[in-house]
């Protein structure tokens, strides 16, 4: 039996001193003891140890957009030209260029960056299903298989969230590169996702991309296909989505999704930014998780969603790095609190313990791994060791580490009992080099 001995660790929503965590050969925790000295053979972890983080919302290929969507205007005045539409144009250029080989390189490097940042599990909201002109691959889930392989190589668990994506907007057909995303109708999509198998590192979730991309008469098919599996959906990220939904269907996106059976304790609404009080109530009463992606939402200028109102209404809060402008779970977690401080003029909307739960246990539950995200018997042994004497963390209390640390302060990451990061180094080596080698060829002809 392997044992880790932690100087301090997060147990039962609080900090405990001198904790030994023992696990079996499958990587499952068998014993947890606090207040003990290290024994011979224990792997000692200095500083503060948190459970593994869950990245509840990822589009791996968007990592290639980081630092490429903030242009000055073409007239040379030096003014910014960084609209949402410039971002989307770049995203489509990129989506058109990815084949399975390029995607394997990019997703492996991106997931390695996540593991380096303390994520033990990622929920990949996957819609890059087919070849660039919409022709299915052989096998039809070749791109999903690429994501599984990337997660396995990077040492991170995967929930493959296969998204139904049928229209380019309400009442608009898919055009151009969007044809990669479509399966004709929800039945065609459901038949393809039926072939997605579990493996020890992968669980399957499903998604309705959004009310923009799935017509109302197709939503019930998506809900039925998901049954008790995780069901995710983008919700009310931009006011334009609400306006289009109201004018076409006469109801808000939240109401439309509720009417077709897409909300509930297995469901996760991603963003949930522009909600009416009624929407907040419906989401909370249904037990739907709200997945906030603050570093993406600020990058895209989406707005600040009602995180504490949703939590008070009954929605668990999860977190995702989404388009990966930043991959740092500390930054996303504290941004939820900091954004509310700015918007409300009040401090202390979320406690440090609530932010840890959002980043760990609630995120894993949203991704269909309810046993994970806590340091306790029966959970997979996912541990994140944080140095408490760096220039950022020195002097902070262990309880408040979420408000001080960054991903760069992590020295060790253990996923399912296996060390994936040791002394700050990922098992695949230099992750910056992997990212460079994956991303630069994609933009080579466009510079
Ligand atoms: Zn998204």
GROMACS .gro file of C-alpha atoms and ligand atoms in nm:
model
  448
    1UNK     CA    1   0.000   0.000   0.000
    2UNK     CA    2   0.130   0.348  -0.092
    3UNK     CA    3   0.096   0.636   0.153
    4UNK     CA    4   0.132   1.009   0.119
    5UNK     CA    5   0.204   1.218   0.426
    6UNK     CA    6   0.084   1.579   0.402
    7UNK     CA    7   0.214   1.861   0.619
    8UNK     CA    8  -0.136   2.010   0.600
    9UNK     CA    9  -0.439   1.886   0.404
   10UNK     CA   10  -0.798   1.984   0.333
   11UNK     CA   11  -1.026   1.737   0.516
   12UNK     CA   12  -1.399   1.780   0.579
   13UNK     CA   13  -1.402   2.143   0.464
   14UNK     CA   14  -1.119   2.249   0.693
   15UNK     CA   15  -0.740   2.236   0.726
   16UNK     CA   16  -0.593   1.941   0.916
   17UNK     CA   17  -0.227   1.901   1.022
   18UNK     CA   18   0.001   1.604   0.959
   19UNK     CA   19  -0.228   1.385   0.749
   20UNK     CA   20  -0.145   1.041   0.613
   21UNK     CA   21  -0.343   0.923   0.309
   22UNK     CA   22  -0.309   0.553   0.220
   23UNK     CA   23  -0.429   0.401  -0.104
   24UNK     CA   24  -0.465   0.064  -0.273
   25UNK     CA   25  -0.319  -0.048  -0.605
   26UNK     CA   26  -0.617   0.094  -0.793
   27UNK     CA   27  -0.540   0.443  -0.661
   28UNK     CA   28  -0.842   0.451  -0.426
   29UNK     CA   29  -0.801   0.601  -0.078
   30UNK     CA   30  -0.822   0.335   0.196
   31UNK     CA   31  -0.725   0.527   0.511
   32UNK     CA   32  -0.702   0.892   0.613
   33UNK     CA   33  -0.543   0.983   0.947
   34UNK     CA   34  -0.474   1.331   1.082
   35UNK     CA   35  -0.229   1.428   1.355
   36UNK     CA   36   0.025   1.156   1.277
   37UNK     CA   37   0.397   1.164   1.209
   38UNK     CA   38   0.535   1.035   0.879
   39UNK     CA   39   0.623   0.665   0.867
   40UNK     CA   40   0.907   0.505   0.675
   41UNK     CA   41   0.827   0.483   0.306
   42UNK     CA   42   0.566   0.762   0.311
   43UNK     CA   43   0.587   1.008   0.024
   44UNK     CA   44   0.601   1.344   0.205
   45UNK     CA   45   0.415   1.642   0.057
   46UNK     CA   46   0.520   1.980   0.195
   47UNK     CA   47   0.290   2.279   0.235
   48UNK     CA   48  -0.085   2.258   0.185
   49UNK     CA   49  -0.258   1.969   0.004
   50UNK     CA   50  -0.597   2.014  -0.160
   51UNK     CA   51  -0.810   1.751  -0.338
   52UNK     CA   52  -0.768   1.745  -0.718
   53UNK     CA   53  -0.946   2.023  -0.908
   54UNK     CA   54  -1.218   1.956  -1.167
   55UNK     CA   55  -1.228   2.162  -1.484
   56UNK     CA   56  -1.600   2.136  -1.551
   57UNK     CA   57  -1.599   2.317  -1.887
   58UNK     CA   58  -1.329   2.291  -2.152
   59UNK     CA   59  -1.297   2.336  -2.527
   60UNK     CA   60  -0.942   2.205  -2.563
   61UNK     CA   61  -0.880   2.352  -2.908
   62UNK     CA   62  -0.951   2.708  -2.791
   63UNK     CA   63  -0.615   2.698  -2.609
   64UNK     CA   64  -0.460   2.789  -2.947
   65UNK     CA   65  -0.646   3.125  -2.936
   66UNK     CA   66  -0.467   3.252  -2.625
   67UNK     CA   67  -0.290   3.579  -2.699
   68UNK     CA   68  -0.421   3.595  -3.057
   69UNK     CA   69  -0.754   3.775  -3.028
   70UNK     CA   70  -0.659   4.115  -2.888
   71UNK     CA   71  -0.564   4.309  -3.200
   72UNK     CA   72  -0.510   4.678  -3.266
   73UNK     CA   73  -0.726   4.810  -3.548
   74UNK     CA   74  -0.611   4.759  -3.904
   75UNK     CA   75  -0.614   5.136  -3.975
   76UNK     CA   76  -0.306   5.169  -3.757
   77UNK     CA   77  -0.452   5.419  -3.508
   78UNK     CA   78  -0.340   5.197  -3.217
   79UNK     CA   79  -0.698   5.156  -3.095
   80UNK     CA   80  -0.822   4.812  -2.992
   81UNK     CA   81  -1.015   4.589  -3.227
   82UNK     CA   82  -1.079   4.304  -2.984
   83UNK     CA   83  -1.450   4.242  -3.035
   84UNK     CA   84  -1.630   3.917  -2.960
   85UNK     CA   85  -1.666   3.879  -3.336
   86UNK     CA   86  -1.289   3.896  -3.394
   87UNK     CA   87  -1.255   3.618  -3.138
   88UNK     CA   88  -1.519   3.407  -3.312
   89UNK     CA   89  -1.364   3.463  -3.656
   90UNK     CA   90  -1.028   3.339  -3.525
   91UNK     CA   91  -1.196   3.043  -3.354
   92UNK     CA   92  -1.357   2.934  -3.684
   93UNK     CA   93  -1.026   2.974  -3.871
   94UNK     CA   94  -0.870   2.746  -3.615
   95UNK     CA   95  -1.155   2.494  -3.614
   96UNK     CA   96  -1.116   2.454  -3.990
   97UNK     CA   97  -0.750   2.357  -3.954
   98UNK     CA   98  -0.768   2.075  -3.703
   99UNK     CA   99  -0.737   1.716  -3.816
  100UNK     CA  100  -0.709   1.423  -3.571
  101UNK     CA  101  -0.326   1.436  -3.560
  102UNK     CA  102  -0.310   1.810  -3.494
  103UNK     CA  103  -0.591   1.781  -3.241
  104UNK     CA  104  -0.412   1.502  -3.054
  105UNK     CA  105  -0.101   1.720  -3.018
  106UNK     CA  106  -0.301   2.024  -2.909
  107UNK     CA  107  -0.534   1.843  -2.666
  108UNK     CA  108  -0.245   1.647  -2.510
  109UNK     CA  109  -0.049   1.967  -2.448
  110UNK     CA  110  -0.358   2.151  -2.319
  111UNK     CA  111  -0.451   1.871  -2.080
  112UNK     CA  112  -0.089   1.854  -1.963
  113UNK     CA  113  -0.111   2.226  -1.885
  114UNK     CA  114  -0.429   2.151  -1.687
  115UNK     CA  115  -0.264   1.869  -1.493
  116UNK     CA  116   0.030   2.102  -1.420
  117UNK     CA  117  -0.228   2.347  -1.280
  118UNK     CA  118  -0.377   2.086  -1.043
  119UNK     CA  119  -0.673   1.958  -1.244
  120UNK     CA  120  -0.730   1.586  -1.198
  121UNK     CA  121  -1.038   1.575  -1.422
  122UNK     CA  122  -1.159   1.767  -1.726
  123UNK     CA  123  -1.505   1.790  -1.881
  124UNK     CA  124  -1.448   1.832  -2.252
  125UNK     CA  125  -1.750   1.996  -2.416
  126UNK     CA  126  -1.685   1.839  -2.754
  127UNK     CA  127  -1.844   1.949  -3.082
  128UNK     CA  128  -1.561   1.917  -3.335
  129UNK     CA  129  -1.712   1.589  -3.450
  130UNK     CA  130  -1.659   1.558  -3.826
  131UNK     CA  131  -1.412   1.644  -4.102
  132UNK     CA  132  -1.382   2.007  -4.212
  133UNK     CA  133  -1.660   1.977  -4.476
  134UNK     CA  134  -1.892   1.785  -4.242
  135UNK     CA  135  -1.805   1.436  -4.371
  136UNK     CA  136  -1.802   1.182  -4.085
  137UNK     CA  137  -1.467   1.028  -3.998
  138UNK     CA  138  -1.417   0.654  -4.005
  139UNK     CA  139  -1.480   0.563  -3.726
  140UNK     CA  140  -1.739   0.839  -3.667
  141UNK     CA  141  -1.607   0.917  -3.317
  142UNK     CA  142  -1.243   0.951  -3.424
  143UNK     CA  143  -1.213   1.300  -3.274
  144UNK     CA  144  -1.360   1.178  -2.944
  145UNK     CA  145  -1.102   0.897  -2.943
  146UNK     CA  146  -0.831   1.162  -2.987
  147UNK     CA  147  -0.953   1.339  -2.673
  148UNK     CA  148  -0.950   1.015  -2.473
  149UNK     CA  149  -0.594   0.944  -2.581
  150UNK     CA  150  -0.486   1.301  -2.503
  151UNK     CA  151  -0.627   1.279  -2.149
  152UNK     CA  152  -0.464   0.941  -2.093
  153UNK     CA  153  -0.123   1.071  -2.204
  154UNK     CA  154  -0.156   1.385  -1.992
  155UNK     CA  155  -0.255   1.181  -1.684
  156UNK     CA  156  -0.593   1.349  -1.629
  157UNK     CA  157  -0.939   1.188  -1.609
  158UNK     CA  158  -1.187   1.281  -1.879
  159UNK     CA  159  -1.560   1.328  -1.900
  160UNK     CA  160  -1.630   1.340  -2.269
  161UNK     CA  161  -1.933   1.567  -2.303
  162UNK     CA  162  -2.054   1.509  -2.658
  163UNK     CA  163  -2.252   1.811  -2.774
  164UNK     CA  164  -2.551   1.810  -3.006
  165UNK     CA  165  -2.500   2.109  -3.239
  166UNK     CA  166  -2.752   2.141  -3.522
  167UNK     CA  167  -2.800   2.507  -3.619
  168UNK     CA  168  -2.582   2.815  -3.661
  169UNK     CA  169  -2.838   3.028  -3.474
  170UNK     CA  170  -3.211   2.996  -3.407
  171UNK     CA  171  -3.364   2.903  -3.744
  172UNK     CA  172  -3.029   2.925  -3.927
  173UNK     CA  173  -2.851   2.634  -4.097
  174UNK     CA  174  -2.492   2.538  -4.020
  175UNK     CA  175  -2.257   2.702  -4.269
  176UNK     CA  176  -1.886   2.681  -4.349
  177UNK     CA  177  -1.678   2.518  -4.079
  178UNK     CA  178  -1.986   2.483  -3.855
  179UNK     CA  179  -2.072   2.179  -4.068
  180UNK     CA  180  -1.806   1.993  -3.868
  181UNK     CA  181  -2.029   2.022  -3.563
  182UNK     CA  182  -2.358   1.881  -3.699
  183UNK     CA  183  -2.522   1.537  -3.713
  184UNK     CA  184  -2.833   1.637  -3.913
  185UNK     CA  185  -3.080   1.605  -3.630
  186UNK     CA  186  -3.086   1.495  -3.267
  187UNK     CA  187  -3.163   1.135  -3.364
  188UNK     CA  188  -2.852   1.127  -3.585
  189UNK     CA  189  -2.648   1.271  -3.299
  190UNK     CA  190  -2.796   1.022  -3.047
  191UNK     CA  191  -2.712   0.728  -3.276
  192UNK     CA  192  -2.347   0.840  -3.299
  193UNK     CA  193  -2.307   0.901  -2.925
  194UNK     CA  194  -2.461   0.560  -2.853
  195UNK     CA  195  -2.129   0.411  -2.967
  196UNK     CA  196  -1.923   0.605  -2.711
  197UNK     CA  197  -1.791   0.350  -2.462
  198UNK     CA  198  -1.666   0.400  -2.109
  199UNK     CA  199  -1.306   0.320  -2.029
  200UNK     CA  200  -1.129   0.333  -1.692
  201UNK     CA  201  -1.016   0.693  -1.750
  202UNK     CA  202  -1.330   0.820  -1.926
  203UNK     CA  203  -1.695   0.876  -1.843
  204UNK     CA  204  -1.950   0.998  -2.095
  205UNK     CA  205  -2.164   1.306  -2.060
  206UNK     CA  206  -2.391   1.465  -2.320
  207UNK     CA  207  -2.478   1.822  -2.408
  208UNK     CA  208  -2.723   2.039  -2.591
  209UNK     CA  209  -2.480   2.303  -2.716
  210UNK     CA  210  -2.725   2.590  -2.650
  211UNK     CA  211  -3.073   2.705  -2.747
  212UNK     CA  212  -2.901   2.873  -3.044
  213UNK     CA  213  -2.767   2.542  -3.174
  214UNK     CA  214  -3.045   2.295  -3.087
  215UNK     CA  215  -3.403   2.371  -3.202
  216UNK     CA  216  -3.675   2.333  -2.938
  217UNK     CA  217  -3.831   2.034  -3.115
  218UNK     CA  218  -3.499   1.845  -3.080
  219UNK     CA  219  -3.433   1.918  -2.712
  220UNK     CA  220  -3.639   1.632  -2.567
  221UNK     CA  221  -3.437   1.381  -2.772
  222UNK     CA  222  -3.119   1.517  -2.613
  223UNK     CA  223  -3.269   1.496  -2.263
  224UNK     CA  224  -3.380   1.139  -2.326
  225UNK     CA  225  -3.038   1.033  -2.459
  226UNK     CA  226  -2.870   1.172  -2.147
  227UNK     CA  227  -3.101   0.999  -1.896
  228UNK     CA  228  -2.896   0.992  -1.571
  229UNK     CA  229  -2.566   1.086  -1.731
  230UNK     CA  230  -2.424   1.437  -1.693
  231UNK     CA  231  -2.608   1.676  -1.926
  232UNK     CA  232  -2.445   2.012  -1.995
  233UNK     CA  233  -2.554   2.318  -2.192
  234UNK     CA  234  -2.436   2.673  -2.253
  235UNK     CA  235  -2.695   2.908  -2.106
  236UNK     CA  236  -2.750   3.282  -2.150
  237UNK     CA  237  -2.384   3.373  -2.200
  238UNK     CA  238  -2.468   3.685  -2.402
  239UNK     CA  239  -2.781   3.904  -2.394
  240UNK     CA  240  -2.829   3.843  -2.771
  241UNK     CA  241  -2.909   3.476  -2.699
  242UNK     CA  242  -3.188   3.578  -2.461
  243UNK     CA  243  -3.327   3.830  -2.711
  244UNK     CA  244  -3.332   3.577  -2.996
  245UNK     CA  245  -3.490   3.308  -2.778
  246UNK     CA  246  -3.758   3.542  -2.645
  247UNK     CA  247  -3.849   3.669  -2.991
  248UNK     CA  248  -3.857   3.320  -3.149
  249UNK     CA  249  -4.003   3.108  -2.870
  250UNK     CA  250  -4.161   3.370  -2.641
  251UNK     CA  251  -3.968   3.244  -2.339
  252UNK     CA  252  -3.623   3.265  -2.186
  253UNK     CA  253  -3.359   3.000  -2.262
  254UNK     CA  254  -3.391   2.870  -1.903
  255UNK     CA  255  -3.768   2.828  -1.937
  256UNK     CA  256  -3.730   2.659  -2.276
  257UNK     CA  257  -3.476   2.410  -2.138
  258UNK     CA  258  -3.692   2.344  -1.828
  259UNK     CA  259  -4.000   2.278  -2.041
  260UNK     CA  260  -3.814   2.013  -2.241
  261UNK     CA  261  -3.672   1.829  -1.939
  262UNK     CA  262  -3.310   1.941  -1.959
  263UNK     CA  263  -3.273   2.073  -1.604
  264UNK     CA  264  -3.216   1.867  -1.288
  265UNK     CA  265  -2.951   1.739  -1.047
  266UNK     CA  266  -2.751   1.569  -1.327
  267UNK     CA  267  -2.755   1.886  -1.539
  268UNK     CA  268  -2.508   2.173  -1.559
  269UNK     CA  269  -2.580   2.515  -1.706
  270UNK     CA  270  -2.255   2.672  -1.826
  271UNK     CA  271  -2.210   3.050  -1.782
  272UNK     CA  272  -2.567   3.131  -1.661
  273UNK     CA  273  -2.468   3.496  -1.692
  274UNK     CA  274  -2.774   3.693  -1.801
  275UNK     CA  275  -3.063   3.554  -1.596
  276UNK     CA  276  -3.391   3.697  -1.475
  277UNK     CA  277  -3.485   3.630  -1.110
  278UNK     CA  278  -3.733   3.372  -1.239
  279UNK     CA  279  -3.457   3.187  -1.424
  280UNK     CA  280  -3.244   3.180  -1.109
  281UNK     CA  281  -3.535   3.029  -0.915
  282UNK     CA  282  -3.604   2.761  -1.181
  283UNK     CA  283  -3.238   2.661  -1.200
  284UNK     CA  284  -3.198   2.649  -0.822
  285UNK     CA  285  -3.521   2.456  -0.755
  286UNK     CA  286  -3.424   2.196  -1.017
  287UNK     CA  287  -3.084   2.142  -0.852
  288UNK     CA  288  -2.905   2.225  -1.178
  289UNK     CA  289  -2.536   2.303  -1.127
  290UNK     CA  290  -2.418   2.643  -1.250
  291UNK     CA  291  -2.071   2.627  -1.405
  292UNK     CA  292  -1.904   2.967  -1.405
  293UNK     CA  293  -1.598   3.036  -1.622
  294UNK     CA  294  -1.488   3.376  -1.490
  295UNK     CA  295  -1.155   3.408  -1.673
  296UNK     CA  296  -1.326   3.335  -2.005
  297UNK     CA  297  -1.631   3.546  -1.926
  298UNK     CA  298  -1.413   3.848  -1.856
  299UNK     CA  299  -1.199   3.783  -2.164
  300UNK     CA  300  -1.506   3.776  -2.389
  301UNK     CA  301  -1.681   4.063  -2.211
  302UNK     CA  302  -1.979   3.840  -2.128
  303UNK     CA  303  -2.066   4.000  -1.796
  304UNK     CA  304  -2.086   3.885  -1.433
  305UNK     CA  305  -2.341   3.615  -1.357
  306UNK     CA  306  -2.547   3.590  -1.034
  307UNK     CA  307  -2.332   3.327  -0.863
  308UNK     CA  308  -2.442   3.384  -0.504
  309UNK     CA  309  -2.810   3.421  -0.600
  310UNK     CA  310  -2.790   3.086  -0.781
  311UNK     CA  311  -2.616   2.925  -0.483
  312UNK     CA  312  -2.882   3.060  -0.246
  313UNK     CA  313  -3.156   2.929  -0.478
  314UNK     CA  314  -3.009   2.576  -0.462
  315UNK     CA  315  -2.767   2.545  -0.754
  316UNK     CA  316  -2.427   2.392  -0.676
  317UNK     CA  317  -2.145   2.602  -0.823
  318UNK     CA  318  -1.877   2.447  -1.045
  319UNK     CA  319  -1.593   2.610  -1.238
  320UNK     CA  320  -1.439   2.577  -1.584
  321UNK     CA  321  -1.156   2.737  -1.780
  322UNK     CA  322  -1.363   2.711  -2.102
  323UNK     CA  323  -1.156   2.879  -2.377
  324UNK     CA  324  -0.835   2.866  -2.169
  325UNK     CA  325  -0.736   3.231  -2.184
  326UNK     CA  326  -0.614   3.130  -1.838
  327UNK     CA  327  -0.565   2.778  -1.699
  328UNK     CA  328  -0.546   2.835  -1.326
  329UNK     CA  329  -0.811   2.699  -1.090
  330UNK     CA  330  -0.713   2.941  -0.812
  331UNK     CA  331  -0.771   3.235  -1.044
  332UNK     CA  332  -1.112   3.111  -1.161
  333UNK     CA  333  -1.225   3.027  -0.806
  334UNK     CA  334  -1.138   3.360  -0.648
  335UNK     CA  335  -1.266   3.551  -0.952
  336UNK     CA  336  -1.620   3.437  -0.863
  337UNK     CA  337  -1.587   3.614  -0.529
  338UNK     CA  338  -1.392   3.912  -0.663
  339UNK     CA  339  -1.640   3.974  -0.946
  340UNK     CA  340  -1.928   3.977  -0.699
  341UNK     CA  341  -1.738   4.220  -0.478
  342UNK     CA  342  -1.701   4.458  -0.772
  343UNK     CA  343  -2.062   4.418  -0.881
  344UNK     CA  344  -2.220   4.436  -0.534
  345UNK     CA  345  -1.982   4.651  -0.331
  346UNK     CA  346  -1.977   4.376  -0.068
  347UNK     CA  347  -1.704   4.136   0.044
  348UNK     CA  348  -1.751   3.780   0.164
  349UNK     CA  349  -2.015   3.648  -0.076
  350UNK     CA  350  -1.833   3.310  -0.089
  351UNK     CA  351  -1.617   3.167   0.187
  352UNK     CA  352  -1.280   3.009   0.109
  353UNK     CA  353  -1.436   2.668   0.189
  354UNK     CA  354  -1.719   2.728  -0.060
  355UNK     CA  355  -1.466   2.814  -0.330
  356UNK     CA  356  -1.267   2.495  -0.259
  357UNK     CA  357  -1.589   2.292  -0.290
  358UNK     CA  358  -1.676   2.459  -0.621
  359UNK     CA  359  -1.329   2.387  -0.761
  360UNK     CA  360  -1.318   2.026  -0.639
  361UNK     CA  361  -1.618   1.819  -0.520
  362UNK     CA  362  -1.895   2.011  -0.699
  363UNK     CA  363  -1.699   2.013  -1.025
  364UNK     CA  364  -1.634   1.640  -1.009
  365UNK     CA  365  -2.004   1.575  -0.933
  366UNK     CA  366  -2.104   1.785  -1.233
  367UNK     CA  367  -1.878   1.566  -1.448
  368UNK     CA  368  -2.023   1.237  -1.321
  369UNK     CA  369  -1.744   1.151  -1.071
  370UNK     CA  370  -1.935   1.211  -0.743
  371UNK     CA  371  -1.689   0.999  -0.546
  372UNK     CA  372  -1.400   1.232  -0.637
  373UNK     CA  373  -1.289   1.577  -0.524
  374UNK     CA  374  -1.250   1.503  -0.153
  375UNK     CA  375  -0.969   1.349   0.049
  376UNK     CA  376  -1.166   1.065   0.206
  377UNK     CA  377  -1.193   0.686   0.204
  378UNK     CA  378  -1.334   0.553  -0.122
  379UNK     CA  379  -1.232   0.853  -0.332
  380UNK     CA  380  -0.970   0.835  -0.604
  381UNK     CA  381  -0.644   0.961  -0.456
  382UNK     CA  382  -0.615   1.302  -0.625
  383UNK     CA  383  -0.383   1.537  -0.436
  384UNK     CA  384  -0.253   1.885  -0.517
  385UNK     CA  385   0.051   1.996  -0.317
  386UNK     CA  386   0.094   2.373  -0.287
  387UNK     CA  387   0.412   2.545  -0.170
  388UNK     CA  388   0.330   2.781   0.113
  389UNK     CA  389   0.659   2.974   0.108
  390UNK     CA  390   0.663   3.122  -0.242
  391UNK     CA  391   0.652   3.495  -0.316
  392UNK     CA  392   0.276   3.465  -0.361
  393UNK     CA  393   0.183   3.231  -0.078
  394UNK     CA  394   0.430   3.325   0.198
  395UNK     CA  395   0.246   3.452   0.506
  396UNK     CA  396  -0.102   3.343   0.394
  397UNK     CA  397  -0.294   3.104   0.616
  398UNK     CA  398  -0.360   2.756   0.478
  399UNK     CA  399  -0.737   2.818   0.505
  400UNK     CA  400  -0.709   3.111   0.265
  401UNK     CA  401  -0.470   2.959   0.013
  402UNK     CA  402  -0.735   2.997  -0.263
  403UNK     CA  403  -0.694   3.374  -0.230
  404UNK     CA  404  -0.314   3.373  -0.255
  405UNK     CA  405  -0.181   3.085  -0.466
  406UNK     CA  406  -0.153   3.045  -0.841
  407UNK     CA  407  -0.099   2.735  -1.050
  408UNK     CA  408   0.273   2.817  -1.047
  409UNK     CA  409   0.285   2.741  -0.672
  410UNK     CA  410   0.193   2.374  -0.720
  411UNK     CA  411   0.480   2.132  -0.662
  412UNK     CA  412   0.298   1.796  -0.683
  413UNK     CA  413  -0.013   1.660  -0.852
  414UNK     CA  414  -0.130   1.304  -0.789
  415UNK     CA  415  -0.416   1.167  -1.001
  416UNK     CA  416  -0.570   0.835  -0.905
  417UNK     CA  417  -0.266   0.763  -0.690
  418UNK     CA  418  -0.018   0.829  -0.969
  419UNK     CA  419   0.222   1.124  -0.952
  420UNK     CA  420   0.161   1.331  -1.268
  421UNK     CA  421   0.351   1.639  -1.153
  422UNK     CA  422   0.655   1.616  -0.923
  423UNK     CA  423   0.873   1.910  -0.818
  424UNK     CA  424   0.671   2.124  -1.055
  425UNK     CA  425   0.745   1.906  -1.361
  426UNK     CA  426   0.486   1.717  -1.560
  427UNK     CA  427   0.557   1.355  -1.658
  428UNK     CA  428   0.558   1.451  -2.027
  429UNK     CA  429   0.838   1.703  -1.968
  430UNK     CA  430   0.835   2.066  -2.083
  431UNK     CA  431   0.464   2.152  -2.129
  432UNK     CA  432   0.551   2.492  -2.277
  433UNK     CA  433   0.740   2.317  -2.555
  434UNK     CA  434   0.450   2.075  -2.615
  435UNK     CA  435   0.211   2.370  -2.645
  436UNK     CA  436   0.443   2.558  -2.879
  437UNK     CA  437   0.487   2.256  -3.105
  438UNK     CA  438   0.111   2.202  -3.113
  439UNK     CA  439   0.000   2.562  -3.166
  440UNK     CA  440   0.256   2.730  -3.393
  441UNK     CA  441   0.196   2.505  -3.698
  442UNK     CA  442  -0.177   2.578  -3.678
  443UNK     CA  443  -0.122   2.949  -3.733
  444UNK     CA  444   0.184   2.923  -3.960
  445UNK     CA  445   0.012   3.028  -4.281
  446UNK     CA  446  -0.207   3.290  -4.117
  447UNK     CA  447   0.057   3.518  -3.963
  448LIG    ZN1  448  -1.811   2.679  -2.377
   0.00000   0.00000   0.00000
